[in-house]
Structures are given as C-alpha cells and as structure tokens.
C-alpha cells in the first residue's frame, strides 16, 4: 500500500469499531462443546495473532437468563450469541426480552443441526435476531460472526474515507450461510496474511489489515439490491444463492433476477452463483458468471479459485490472447515486469479492469484509484507509458517514505528503505537511524532550503536482538560461560560457534545486492539509550567485500557478526556497565550491517568527509554558545574523530570563526595530518581473525591522497617559500586540510544544513543529540549520509552552587571550562601524572600505571580524581594518554591539564568523551589563561602516597572539596568548604 502522510492518517482510522466483548448464553453442555470441540478461545487468539491484531474479544458465558441479564447490566457487550437450551427461560422469550432492553446489540441465534428447528423458529424470532446460524463445532463460524459484525459497524465510514471494497453475500439458508460465510472470510484472511507478509513495515501491515474487503450479508432480494445500490462504487464482487425470497415469497430464480438487474449498470461485475441445482449452471454461464454447486466436495477449493482468478487474489497474470507471458506475485514484481509487456496486452488488461481488481485485492487502494482513471483515457494516450508513470511515481514515493522494512527472502529489495531481520529490538544505533528517518520524512523543508544536498542512509540491514538470543541458545552459551576468559578467548569461542539458520538467507541476499565494502556495527539494546547512552564500547568491523568467491565473502560477514556478538562480553563493555544502573544480562545485541559510504581510490576505499555533530557544546567560549552546538569533521573514516585524533572543530552557527586556525603556525599544528582508509589490496589472503579484520583499516598521511583527486574539494595549499596558506589546492604544493570550501561554500551551505538537521533531531528526541555522518561531494550535488544519531546526556542544573571570588583566589584548582552537574563533594584520592616526569612518547607506559592504580582502588571500592596533560582517551598516543574505560573505571573526575610539549583542545566528538558524560564523570579542563591548578600545594598536605615511574597516587588524610557550578561551567578545588553539600534546589 503506497500512502502519503495524509493517507496514512486516513487509513489509521479504518476499522475503528471492534468487537471486544461477547456474551454467550447457553447451557453448560453447549458451552463445553463449543470450547472443547472447537477450542474457541485458542482459535480466536491464534487468528488474531495471525493477522497481527491485538486484544482479541473476551467471551463471557451465562448459563441462565438471570445470569445473562446480570452481565448485560454490568458490562457493555458488542454482540450476543445465544443457543436454544436455556434452563430458566424460553430461549425465544429471552431474545425478545433482551432486544427490548438492549435494542442496539446484535443478537445471533446458534443451534445445533437439529432437523426442522429453523423451519419452525426463524420466522418467530426474525424481528429480534440479527441472523440465525447452525453450530457444527466449527470455530471459524464464530470468527466469521465477529468479522461480519465489525464489517457492518465500519463499512460506511471506511468506504467513504478510503474506498474500501465490499463483497455482497446473498444466502437465506442458515445451514449454508453457516458453512459458506466462514469460507469467504477464510479466503479474505489468507489474502490479508499474504498482503501483510508482502508489506514492508509494521505500520503498513496494520494499514493493510484495516483496509481488507468487507463482506455484507443479505438473505432476500430487496436487502441484496439495497446493499448494491448503496455500495456499488465500492463493489468488488457478489457471491449469491439463486433461490431465496423476493417480495416476501421464496423465488427459485431470485439470484438471476438480482444479477440481471445489477448488470444493467455494472456489466463487468464479478459474480459467483451458488446453488444445489446443477440445472442453473447453463444460465449462470450465459450471464458471464461462475457457478458452483453448494454440495460439491470441492466447494472451498472452487470458491478459492474464484477469489484468486476473478477477484484478483492470485498472481497478476499477463496474457497475450490465451498465452501467459508474465506473472507478478507482488507490487514490486509488477513494477519490474511492466516495461517488458507489450502495450496492447496492457491496454486489454486495463479495459478489463484487471489491474484495478488486482491492486484492490492487495489493498493498494490509493494506487488502484489512480489506475482506475486510466480506463477513461485508453483511446487517447499511450496507456503503457501512463501506467508505468503512475507505478514508478508510487514506487519512488515508497522508497522515500519507507524507513524499516521486514526482510522477505527473494522478494526483498535492498534499495528500498532499511531492512529488519527478526522480531526483536533494533538496538540503539538502528533505532536512532529509524527514528531520524521517520522525522525527516515529515520535514519537507529540506529540499526547498537545501536543494543541492541529498540526505541518505546507507543501504542497511539490521539483525534484531532475536538473532543474538537464538545464537546464544543454539550454542548453549550463558553469561557464566565467559567468566574468567580473556577477550581473545571469548572471540575465538564465538568464531567457532554457528549462527541461527534464519539469518542465512538475509545475509546471502544482502551480499548479492551490495557489492561495495560493508560495515558490521554493534547496535545493542542499551547502546544509545536515552537515559545513559554509551558509544564505541562495542566493536565495528569493516569488510572490503571484494573476494570473487561469494561463499568466502559470506563467511567473512558471518565472522564479523559473531565478533560483534562477542564484544558485549569483553572487558571494556562489562567494566562500563558496572558503573551504570543496568544488569549486564539486560543488554542484548542487534547488529547493523551497512554499505560503507565512499569511493575506491587505487587500493583504498574511504569517504571524502566523516563527521560528528552535536547540538550542545559543553565548552562554549566568547563566540560559541552552548545551544549552537559543535561539529568535528575529518577526511576519511570517522575513526579520526571518535578516537580523539586531530580533526577540524567548528560551530555550525559561526563556521568561519576558527581560533585554532588563527595563523599559519596554528593551522599547521592543528590541521589533520592522517586519515583512515580501508585497505582492499590482497585481502583475499587474510584470515578473518579479530586482529586481521580490524587491520583492514589503515592510517595514511594526507599527502598520500594527492593522486586520488579528493584533496581539491577539501584542502588548501601551503606555499613554503612565503609560509602562506592559500584556500585553493595546488598539486605541486603541500596539502593542508582546512575544509575552507566546505565552510564557506554558500551553494551547498553544509554548516547551515548541519545546524538545521541537529535542530530537527533535538526537537524529535527531546534532548540534545549527537550525529555521526559522512559527506560525498559530487558534481551534481552533495550527498549527506546519516550514519548514527543518539541522545546526549546534558543534565538539568537544578542545584544552586555558587563559587565566590575569594574561593577562586584561595583555590588549589580553578577552571571556567568545567563539565558536570552542579555539586560539592569530598576528594580523598588523587591520581596524577607528574608533569616533571611526563614524556608523551611514554604515554602507553603511563596508561599501564594508571590502569594498575585504578584496579587497586576498584578492589577498595573507592573513587578518585585523575589529573594529567593532553587529550584523555585519544587513540593517538601523541595527543594525550590513550586510556580506555577499563583503565579508569573508578574515576569520578578528570582534570585535563596543559603542558608546553602538548597543546591540544579537548575532543568533544570522541566516543571516550561521550561515555564519560553519560556516566556523570566530571571533566575539567585547565587549558586557558584563566584556569589553573597548583599541584605543588599537595605536597604541603597530610597524605600517604604510592609513587610509580610517571604517576602518583595520593591518599589524603583530610579531604579536599570539589565544587562545580554547572550553570556557569566553573569548578574549584579548595581546602575548606562552608557550603552545604546538600544544597537546596532552585
């Protein structure tokens, strides 16, 4: 079903009225037979699940008339089903009495097949009973009654607003309508299940269910003709008996009379005659109708054949005269086949309304209505061209609007939307992508404001958490399996396990459709959670995906998935979650598989630009505001940014103000010198182990891209002779990544676009957001790929903490670049890197010493303040100390200092930075002129110490006090505090 946002709102209103409560009035024996023989409750629940429906109706049983009236007075019922055997009242008097007191509730009389029962009773209760039926132990009849009641309740509204189709069923015999009505609904249900399986999204499934054809029941000529006149614009077909009442008397040819009268207006109407008299078959064929004997042993099969071939419920079969030249199983196959079908064949199908019937039968109502209009222009236009134009338009609209589609084997099309495999959670990354896609679908202004920027999500497929759960079950793995094992042992264990069988077809299909390199990314249940998001603690693997042997490529993909599954049990994530409120067993891993953004350059593959954009700036300055956000961009893959290496930082509101680029020396010092690219040479020879999968990503010098033709778009040139940088790249000069074309180009206006899309994301999530992206600049347009969006943890500052000027003057430490919640707390443990011994070339040894001291305090269950120079958590050991979360898991506050040998800004875009903010770790920078720290004063205090080669641990006997004013982003450490630690809320 192809619907725009307005149509979606319309279709959500369909089938609004439901049968929720049923009163069954019968003897205990009849109720027992109905439940035990027919498994009534079980069948109703099963049927609703099969149609993805929730809240199946509840059946209340009343054994006596007294109990029935008690229930009716105390509960609202949608329908009443009564059976003849009632002990305390004549059943017909009971029905009459109920109708008097509750005239609006439909009442159905159900009786066992007891000979002449209905001949004597139907006329007597006709004015009180909606319809009479025969109960033969078939629960399908109960389901048919429920559906038929809901059809009558909703038909007028649904037809008016959405052109929902109607089938009229004419049958006066309780015996035959009791068997045939369930058959008709069974066929409708089968068709509904088929079309919801063909649906791309859960939303579309529900819309298709709600727009299924309605069946309206008549038992005489006048009632049937009335239904025709009222719903003729919505009529899909008529199924009718031949002998039934007309003008109050039984008429043996009433069915023929009815159809003859109708065909005066609707010559192409599809009709099925049902009769016990074979003599009627000849007349039925003369009227171009189908005839079936009611007593046929193939009754249901014959009815099914009529639905499939006459009402369009089967495949669309293209016929050139009597020769079949094509079959379309679903809408996408129709779209693919149309161009190859001769125009005259298409014209004949349009004249016969075959396309319209087929589309209506697939609940493609909006599209069917458009195709229906073509019947009026057949002689005047190229009908094939017009039909393809309509189908193509709707197909492209579906591509644009679809966010998540369910994987459907060979019918799956990776070019449409974003595929989901399994019934579990999408996980954090995949959930965020799905959310931003749904937001952008509603925002129409992007095309108008930014016509030269196209927003895309890479071709993607997510294996939901169901895959992870079934993987553990299949291989008999539990959380205790991994206790005491090293990361290497866990990875090896997972590589030797088998994936669930249901993942095989999706992975095969994905690789058949995606020929470029792919990323296999973690998307755990708690990753990017709204309350406490985490970033970068799980694994991502990039695969060149170029081996000529398909099975090898598939095995590489499987191994990467297994290693992503394994990453949830490794040391770093387990350490991270010990500092959260979550139990480690709460987390489940989904896997996001994406085609990588970028292009091939010689033996490498990489995107032109990767970036991280944040709608909140933790460290604003005189020209930056918190709410204006911050953006980091880098050439090549985003590992440069998320690992805290050198990249370009700017405010999307003021992109040309770059203090780090204030002069030539600053530019050369701060500009990106290295970039990451995927090495695709000789990859067939590599075995897919943990280290070798990661080693495919290679760190290159920017100058190595000179022959790739990429630097012209993003680099400036250094003229060595006059030591000047020019904002035009020249191949014979030294390239410098200033991204000046990106920041100043008004045609693309990428900074303005980033500001706008961050605003949309923040508004949608209700909190500041962080977005990972890639940019590809083509001749015709710029393509902006959204790779990930997650909430940022920016706490409301609702505690009054004030820092006086006197406190600043007497403080051991002061910073006006402090990130943390307003607070005051005691400091007992300090771990700091001795600046006198600091050597950036020894950063790995420093990391080991910090990790050792962290482990010691972990055993003692004590927190500490960590002090040291450079960019903490950076993968680049020359920019700071490359600790991971496992190395500093007990830290409470990090103080980043400045030394002459290392002058770098804090990296807000790194995964490390994101995680410490989400865990409420205070982060204080001492890097500007106003900020200071007097480490030497610690020597004057009473403490015990553990001194290592580069790092000291001080345990204070009398605590210091840390005060943070979150509103003003100020922090101090002082000896004494007169402030009430439990400060009052503002």
Tab-separated table of C-alpha atoms in Angstrom, residues 209-543:
chain	number	residue	atom	x	y	z
A	209	UNK	CA	-5.313	-5.304	7.712
A	210	UNK	CA	-7.623	-2.378	8.291
A	211	UNK	CA	-8.331	-1.893	4.599
A	212	UNK	CA	-9.339	-5.501	3.809
A	213	UNK	CA	-12.585	-6.016	1.839
A	214	UNK	CA	-15.805	-6.172	3.829
A	215	UNK	CA	-18.441	-8.888	3.466
A	216	UNK	CA	-22.050	-7.768	3.732
A	217	UNK	CA	-24.706	-10.423	4.293
A	218	UNK	CA	-28.208	-10.387	2.773
A	219	UNK	CA	-30.943	-13.065	2.814
A	220	UNK	CA	-33.510	-11.692	0.331
A	221	UNK	CA	-33.742	-9.863	-2.999
A	222	UNK	CA	-34.661	-6.456	-1.589
A	223	UNK	CA	-31.908	-6.421	1.030
A	224	UNK	CA	-29.313	-7.522	-1.532
A	225	UNK	CA	-30.334	-4.883	-4.092
A	226	UNK	CA	-30.335	-2.208	-1.390
A	227	UNK	CA	-26.737	-3.135	-0.493
A	228	UNK	CA	-25.766	-2.986	-4.163
A	229	UNK	CA	-27.252	0.500	-4.679
A	230	UNK	CA	-25.605	1.792	-1.526
A	231	UNK	CA	-22.134	0.329	-2.120
A	232	UNK	CA	-21.926	-0.108	-5.903
A	233	UNK	CA	-18.965	2.294	-6.154
A	234	UNK	CA	-17.075	0.038	-3.773
A	235	UNK	CA	-18.218	-3.350	-5.060
A	236	UNK	CA	-15.524	-5.997	-5.612
A	237	UNK	CA	-17.925	-8.834	-6.412
A	238	UNK	CA	-21.121	-10.698	-5.493
A	239	UNK	CA	-21.479	-14.247	-4.171
A	240	UNK	CA	-25.123	-15.248	-4.320
A	241	UNK	CA	-27.575	-18.095	-3.932
A	242	UNK	CA	-30.155	-18.437	-6.720
A	243	UNK	CA	-33.238	-19.477	-4.754
A	244	UNK	CA	-34.180	-17.010	-1.988
A	245	UNK	CA	-37.103	-14.713	-1.019
A	246	UNK	CA	-38.273	-11.926	-3.302
A	247	UNK	CA	-41.262	-9.743	-2.435
A	248	UNK	CA	-41.756	-11.844	0.711
A	249	UNK	CA	-42.004	-15.175	-1.108
A	250	UNK	CA	-39.406	-17.784	-1.996
A	251	UNK	CA	-38.326	-17.332	-5.606
A	252	UNK	CA	-36.333	-20.050	-7.375
A	253	UNK	CA	-34.678	-17.560	-9.806
A	254	UNK	CA	-34.277	-14.562	-7.487
A	255	UNK	CA	-30.479	-14.694	-7.854
A	256	UNK	CA	-30.662	-14.475	-11.647
A	257	UNK	CA	-33.112	-11.589	-11.386
A	258	UNK	CA	-30.832	-9.762	-8.974
A	259	UNK	CA	-27.721	-10.067	-11.141
A	260	UNK	CA	-29.596	-9.222	-14.370
A	261	UNK	CA	-30.811	-6.001	-12.818
A	262	UNK	CA	-27.370	-5.136	-11.461
A	263	UNK	CA	-25.613	-5.912	-14.770
A	264	UNK	CA	-27.732	-3.313	-16.479
A	265	UNK	CA	-25.430	-0.861	-14.699
A	266	UNK	CA	-22.275	-2.916	-13.984
A	267	UNK	CA	-21.507	-5.199	-16.939
A	268	UNK	CA	-18.015	-6.182	-15.733
A	269	UNK	CA	-19.094	-7.150	-12.218
A	270	UNK	CA	-17.582	-10.436	-10.999
A	271	UNK	CA	-20.332	-12.849	-9.849
A	272	UNK	CA	-20.288	-16.280	-8.241
A	273	UNK	CA	-23.584	-18.223	-8.253
A	274	UNK	CA	-24.055	-20.905	-5.587
A	275	UNK	CA	-26.846	-23.449	-5.921
A	276	UNK	CA	-27.736	-27.067	-5.155
A	277	UNK	CA	-29.353	-27.368	-8.602
A	278	UNK	CA	-26.953	-28.122	-11.468
A	279	UNK	CA	-29.568	-27.000	-13.990
A	280	UNK	CA	-28.721	-23.431	-13.074
A	281	UNK	CA	-25.139	-23.695	-14.357
A	282	UNK	CA	-26.033	-23.033	-18.009
A	283	UNK	CA	-27.904	-19.821	-17.164
A	284	UNK	CA	-25.021	-18.664	-14.938
A	285	UNK	CA	-22.521	-19.053	-17.771
A	286	UNK	CA	-24.798	-17.151	-20.138
A	287	UNK	CA	-24.563	-14.278	-17.669
A	288	UNK	CA	-20.723	-14.495	-17.715
A	289	UNK	CA	-20.730	-15.652	-14.104
A	290	UNK	CA	-19.098	-18.549	-12.259
A	291	UNK	CA	-21.280	-21.403	-10.987
A	292	UNK	CA	-20.519	-23.764	-8.061
A	293	UNK	CA	-22.724	-26.487	-6.623
A	294	UNK	CA	-23.123	-25.989	-2.861
A	295	UNK	CA	-22.861	-29.720	-2.285
A	296	UNK	CA	-19.623	-30.053	-4.226
A	297	UNK	CA	-16.843	-31.957	-2.484
A	298	UNK	CA	-14.526	-29.214	-3.767
A	299	UNK	CA	-16.678	-26.343	-2.526
A	300	UNK	CA	-13.950	-24.419	-0.701
A	301	UNK	CA	-11.349	-25.086	-3.401
A	302	UNK	CA	-13.775	-23.832	-6.040
A	303	UNK	CA	-14.589	-20.707	-4.024
A	304	UNK	CA	-10.859	-20.134	-3.602
A	305	UNK	CA	-10.338	-20.451	-7.361
A	306	UNK	CA	-12.984	-17.765	-7.924
A	307	UNK	CA	-11.272	-15.383	-5.487
A	308	UNK	CA	-7.846	-15.985	-6.983
A	309	UNK	CA	-8.790	-15.724	-10.636
A	310	UNK	CA	-11.835	-13.461	-10.709
A	311	UNK	CA	-11.306	-11.108	-7.778
A	312	UNK	CA	-7.559	-10.693	-8.282
A	313	UNK	CA	-6.401	-12.511	-5.145
A	314	UNK	CA	-3.739	-14.521	-7.005
A	315	UNK	CA	-0.722	-13.515	-9.066
A	316	UNK	CA	-1.224	-10.933	-11.773
A	317	UNK	CA	-1.043	-12.956	-14.974
A	318	UNK	CA	-0.181	-11.096	-18.174
A	319	UNK	CA	-1.921	-12.796	-21.089
A	320	UNK	CA	-1.431	-12.221	-24.790
A	321	UNK	CA	-4.665	-13.798	-26.016
A	322	UNK	CA	-4.508	-17.213	-24.294
A	323	UNK	CA	-0.735	-17.267	-23.841
A	324	UNK	CA	0.747	-16.387	-20.422
A	325	UNK	CA	3.684	-14.037	-20.909
A	326	UNK	CA	4.357	-12.950	-17.334
A	327	UNK	CA	3.392	-13.301	-13.661
A	328	UNK	CA	3.656	-10.729	-10.880
A	329	UNK	CA	3.446	-12.008	-7.328
A	330	UNK	CA	3.506	-8.577	-5.700
A	331	UNK	CA	3.663	-4.883	-6.424
A	332	UNK	CA	7.451	-4.765	-6.805
A	333	UNK	CA	7.401	-7.590	-9.327
A	334	UNK	CA	4.655	-5.774	-11.252
A	335	UNK	CA	6.833	-2.658	-11.284
A	336	UNK	CA	9.760	-4.713	-12.641
A	337	UNK	CA	7.738	-6.559	-15.317
A	338	UNK	CA	5.700	-3.715	-16.823
A	339	UNK	CA	8.337	-2.275	-19.199
A	340	UNK	CA	8.743	-5.672	-20.919
A	341	UNK	CA	4.988	-6.243	-21.538
A	342	UNK	CA	3.583	-5.222	-24.979
A	343	UNK	CA	1.381	-2.122	-24.978
A	344	UNK	CA	-1.629	-3.925	-26.486
A	345	UNK	CA	-1.561	-6.515	-23.674
A	346	UNK	CA	-1.510	-3.757	-21.065
A	347	UNK	CA	-4.358	-1.986	-22.869
A	348	UNK	CA	-6.548	-5.112	-22.751
A	349	UNK	CA	-5.872	-5.608	-19.054
A	350	UNK	CA	-6.779	-2.001	-18.331
A	351	UNK	CA	-10.023	-2.255	-20.337
A	352	UNK	CA	-10.960	-5.367	-18.345
A	353	UNK	CA	-10.071	-3.565	-15.086
A	354	UNK	CA	-7.633	-6.395	-14.279
A	355	UNK	CA	-5.031	-4.041	-12.789
A	356	UNK	CA	-7.633	-2.302	-10.669
A	357	UNK	CA	-9.071	-5.540	-9.292
A	358	UNK	CA	-5.622	-6.923	-8.578
A	359	UNK	CA	-4.486	-3.777	-6.783
A	360	UNK	CA	-7.687	-3.562	-4.761
A	361	UNK	CA	-7.256	-7.217	-3.789
A	362	UNK	CA	-3.784	-6.297	-2.487
A	363	UNK	CA	-5.256	-3.360	-0.575
A	364	UNK	CA	-3.253	-0.939	-2.741
A	365	UNK	CA	-6.326	1.259	-2.642
A	366	UNK	CA	-4.759	4.646	-3.341
A	367	UNK	CA	-2.874	3.254	-6.332
A	368	UNK	CA	-5.892	1.310	-7.615
A	369	UNK	CA	-7.940	4.512	-7.623
A	370	UNK	CA	-5.347	6.210	-9.834
A	371	UNK	CA	-5.095	3.274	-12.229
A	372	UNK	CA	-8.902	3.166	-12.446
A	373	UNK	CA	-8.830	6.626	-14.050
A	374	UNK	CA	-6.824	5.224	-16.966
A	375	UNK	CA	-9.876	3.338	-18.248
A	376	UNK	CA	-11.304	6.706	-19.320
A	377	UNK	CA	-8.276	7.739	-21.409
A	378	UNK	CA	-7.488	4.430	-23.124
A	379	UNK	CA	-8.117	5.598	-26.708
A	380	UNK	CA	-6.338	8.933	-26.401
A	381	UNK	CA	-2.929	8.334	-24.782
A	382	UNK	CA	-0.040	5.910	-24.679
A	383	UNK	CA	-1.609	3.807	-21.947
A	384	UNK	CA	1.522	1.784	-21.160
A	385	UNK	CA	3.562	4.924	-20.669
A	386	UNK	CA	0.883	6.403	-18.393
A	387	UNK	CA	0.612	3.229	-16.302
A	388	UNK	CA	4.375	2.948	-15.856
A	389	UNK	CA	4.484	6.612	-14.918
A	390	UNK	CA	1.887	6.073	-12.150
A	391	UNK	CA	3.547	2.912	-10.842
A	392	UNK	CA	7.040	4.450	-10.991
A	393	UNK	CA	5.888	7.556	-9.129
A	394	UNK	CA	4.352	5.495	-6.351
A	395	UNK	CA	7.334	3.158	-6.212
A	396	UNK	CA	9.743	6.073	-5.778
A	397	UNK	CA	7.448	7.569	-3.157
A	398	UNK	CA	7.563	4.281	-1.277
A	399	UNK	CA	11.370	4.309	-1.462
A	400	UNK	CA	11.431	7.778	0.031
A	401	UNK	CA	8.912	7.184	2.791
A	402	UNK	CA	9.836	3.680	3.899
A	403	UNK	CA	12.041	3.605	6.984
A	404	UNK	CA	12.198	-0.010	8.142
A	405	UNK	CA	11.095	-2.932	6.017
A	406	UNK	CA	10.835	-6.567	7.022
A	407	UNK	CA	13.130	-8.974	5.208
A	408	UNK	CA	11.148	-11.104	2.772
A	409	UNK	CA	13.532	-13.589	1.194
A	410	UNK	CA	13.874	-13.277	-2.555
A	411	UNK	CA	11.219	-10.541	-2.650
A	412	UNK	CA	13.416	-8.292	-0.535
A	413	UNK	CA	14.797	-5.204	-2.266
A	414	UNK	CA	17.766	-3.586	-0.517
A	415	UNK	CA	17.246	-0.357	-2.464
A	416	UNK	CA	14.010	0.310	-0.585
A	417	UNK	CA	14.346	1.503	2.945
A	418	UNK	CA	16.165	-0.180	5.718
A	419	UNK	CA	15.685	-3.902	6.267
A	420	UNK	CA	14.966	-5.666	9.551
A	421	UNK	CA	15.557	-9.363	10.212
A	422	UNK	CA	13.817	-10.952	13.190
A	423	UNK	CA	11.227	-9.887	15.724
A	424	UNK	CA	13.444	-8.480	18.475
A	425	UNK	CA	14.701	-4.985	19.240
A	426	UNK	CA	16.574	-2.911	16.658
A	427	UNK	CA	19.089	-1.859	19.282
A	428	UNK	CA	20.427	1.655	19.846
A	429	UNK	CA	22.174	2.548	16.574
A	430	UNK	CA	19.492	1.045	14.352
A	431	UNK	CA	16.718	2.538	16.483
A	432	UNK	CA	18.267	6.002	16.197
A	433	UNK	CA	18.580	5.710	12.412
A	434	UNK	CA	14.990	4.562	12.060
A	435	UNK	CA	13.874	7.476	14.208
A	436	UNK	CA	15.713	10.186	12.283
A	437	UNK	CA	14.428	8.729	9.005
A	438	UNK	CA	10.862	8.941	10.280
A	439	UNK	CA	11.483	12.542	11.362
A	440	UNK	CA	12.965	13.586	8.034
A	441	UNK	CA	10.021	12.041	6.209
A	442	UNK	CA	7.797	14.608	7.927
A	443	UNK	CA	10.141	17.538	7.317
A	444	UNK	CA	9.560	18.760	3.781
A	445	UNK	CA	11.575	21.976	4.038
A	446	UNK	CA	14.996	20.367	3.490
A	447	UNK	CA	14.554	20.137	-0.274
A	448	UNK	CA	13.430	23.742	-0.515
A	449	UNK	CA	16.127	25.172	1.778
A	450	UNK	CA	18.963	22.898	0.653
A	451	UNK	CA	18.255	21.849	-2.955
A	452	UNK	CA	21.867	20.829	-3.559
A	453	UNK	CA	22.066	18.460	-0.565
A	454	UNK	CA	20.561	14.987	-0.720
A	455	UNK	CA	20.021	13.191	2.608
A	456	UNK	CA	20.517	9.423	2.610
A	457	UNK	CA	21.022	6.465	4.895
A	458	UNK	CA	23.430	3.838	3.515
A	459	UNK	CA	21.919	0.570	2.321
A	460	UNK	CA	21.316	-1.135	5.637
A	461	UNK	CA	20.049	-4.293	7.252
A	462	UNK	CA	19.649	-4.824	10.984
A	463	UNK	CA	19.699	-8.261	12.602
A	464	UNK	CA	17.453	-7.708	15.614
A	465	UNK	CA	18.231	-8.961	19.117
A	466	UNK	CA	16.288	-12.142	18.266
A	467	UNK	CA	19.371	-13.266	16.321
A	468	UNK	CA	21.624	-12.733	19.345
A	469	UNK	CA	19.270	-14.568	21.720
A	470	UNK	CA	18.896	-17.511	19.347
A	471	UNK	CA	22.679	-17.547	18.768
A	472	UNK	CA	23.313	-17.963	22.489
A	473	UNK	CA	20.609	-20.649	22.759
A	474	UNK	CA	21.827	-22.551	19.701
A	475	UNK	CA	25.384	-22.686	21.018
A	476	UNK	CA	24.362	-23.219	24.677
A	477	UNK	CA	26.143	-20.046	25.822
A	478	UNK	CA	25.299	-18.267	29.079
A	479	UNK	CA	26.873	-15.275	30.811
A	480	UNK	CA	28.732	-17.622	33.153
A	481	UNK	CA	30.427	-19.227	30.101
A	482	UNK	CA	32.673	-16.174	29.730
A	483	UNK	CA	33.707	-15.633	33.343
A	484	UNK	CA	37.492	-15.671	33.733
A	485	UNK	CA	38.117	-15.745	29.969
A	486	UNK	CA	40.306	-13.197	28.182
A	487	UNK	CA	38.991	-11.120	25.279
A	488	UNK	CA	40.994	-13.270	22.866
A	489	UNK	CA	39.496	-16.477	24.261
A	490	UNK	CA	35.953	-15.084	24.037
A	491	UNK	CA	36.453	-14.020	20.416
A	492	UNK	CA	37.836	-17.434	19.489
A	493	UNK	CA	34.904	-19.142	21.201
A	494	UNK	CA	32.390	-17.083	19.246
A	495	UNK	CA	34.129	-17.631	15.925
A	496	UNK	CA	33.758	-21.381	16.430
A	497	UNK	CA	30.003	-21.109	17.062
A	498	UNK	CA	27.218	-21.229	14.455
A	499	UNK	CA	24.738	-18.501	13.596
A	500	UNK	CA	20.994	-19.285	13.710
A	501	UNK	CA	19.724	-20.729	10.423
A	502	UNK	CA	17.147	-17.979	9.898
A	503	UNK	CA	19.956	-15.431	9.344
A	504	UNK	CA	21.440	-17.305	6.384
A	505	UNK	CA	19.011	-16.143	3.666
A	506	UNK	CA	19.097	-12.455	4.682
A	507	UNK	CA	22.899	-12.400	4.732
A	508	UNK	CA	23.112	-14.119	1.358
A	509	UNK	CA	20.570	-11.708	-0.134
A	510	UNK	CA	22.311	-8.660	1.323
A	511	UNK	CA	25.658	-9.642	-0.182
A	512	UNK	CA	24.063	-10.348	-3.559
A	513	UNK	CA	22.679	-6.808	-3.592
A	514	UNK	CA	25.634	-4.958	-2.063
A	515	UNK	CA	28.917	-5.146	-3.967
A	516	UNK	CA	30.804	-2.412	-2.105
A	517	UNK	CA	32.599	-2.628	1.273
A	518	UNK	CA	30.357	-3.064	4.307
A	519	UNK	CA	30.467	-2.136	7.978
A	520	UNK	CA	29.229	-4.596	10.584
A	521	UNK	CA	28.279	-2.447	13.567
A	522	UNK	CA	27.060	-3.143	17.070
A	523	UNK	CA	23.554	-1.974	17.931
A	524	UNK	CA	22.963	-3.253	21.434
A	525	UNK	CA	19.673	-2.876	23.281
A	526	UNK	CA	21.152	-0.359	25.748
A	527	UNK	CA	23.533	1.326	23.304
A	528	UNK	CA	22.471	4.919	22.702
A	529	UNK	CA	19.747	4.518	25.332
A	530	UNK	CA	18.006	7.773	26.165
A	531	UNK	CA	18.933	7.755	29.844
A	532	UNK	CA	22.539	6.609	29.695
A	533	UNK	CA	23.872	6.185	26.168
A	534	UNK	CA	27.236	4.604	25.514
A	535	UNK	CA	29.402	4.909	22.427
A	536	UNK	CA	32.274	2.946	20.984
A	537	UNK	CA	32.473	0.300	23.721
A	538	UNK	CA	31.389	-2.441	21.308
A	539	UNK	CA	33.034	-3.468	18.057
A	540	UNK	CA	32.598	-2.372	14.465
A	541	UNK	CA	34.210	-4.285	11.609
A	542	UNK	CA	34.762	-3.038	8.075
A	543	UNK	CA	34.911	-5.650	5.329
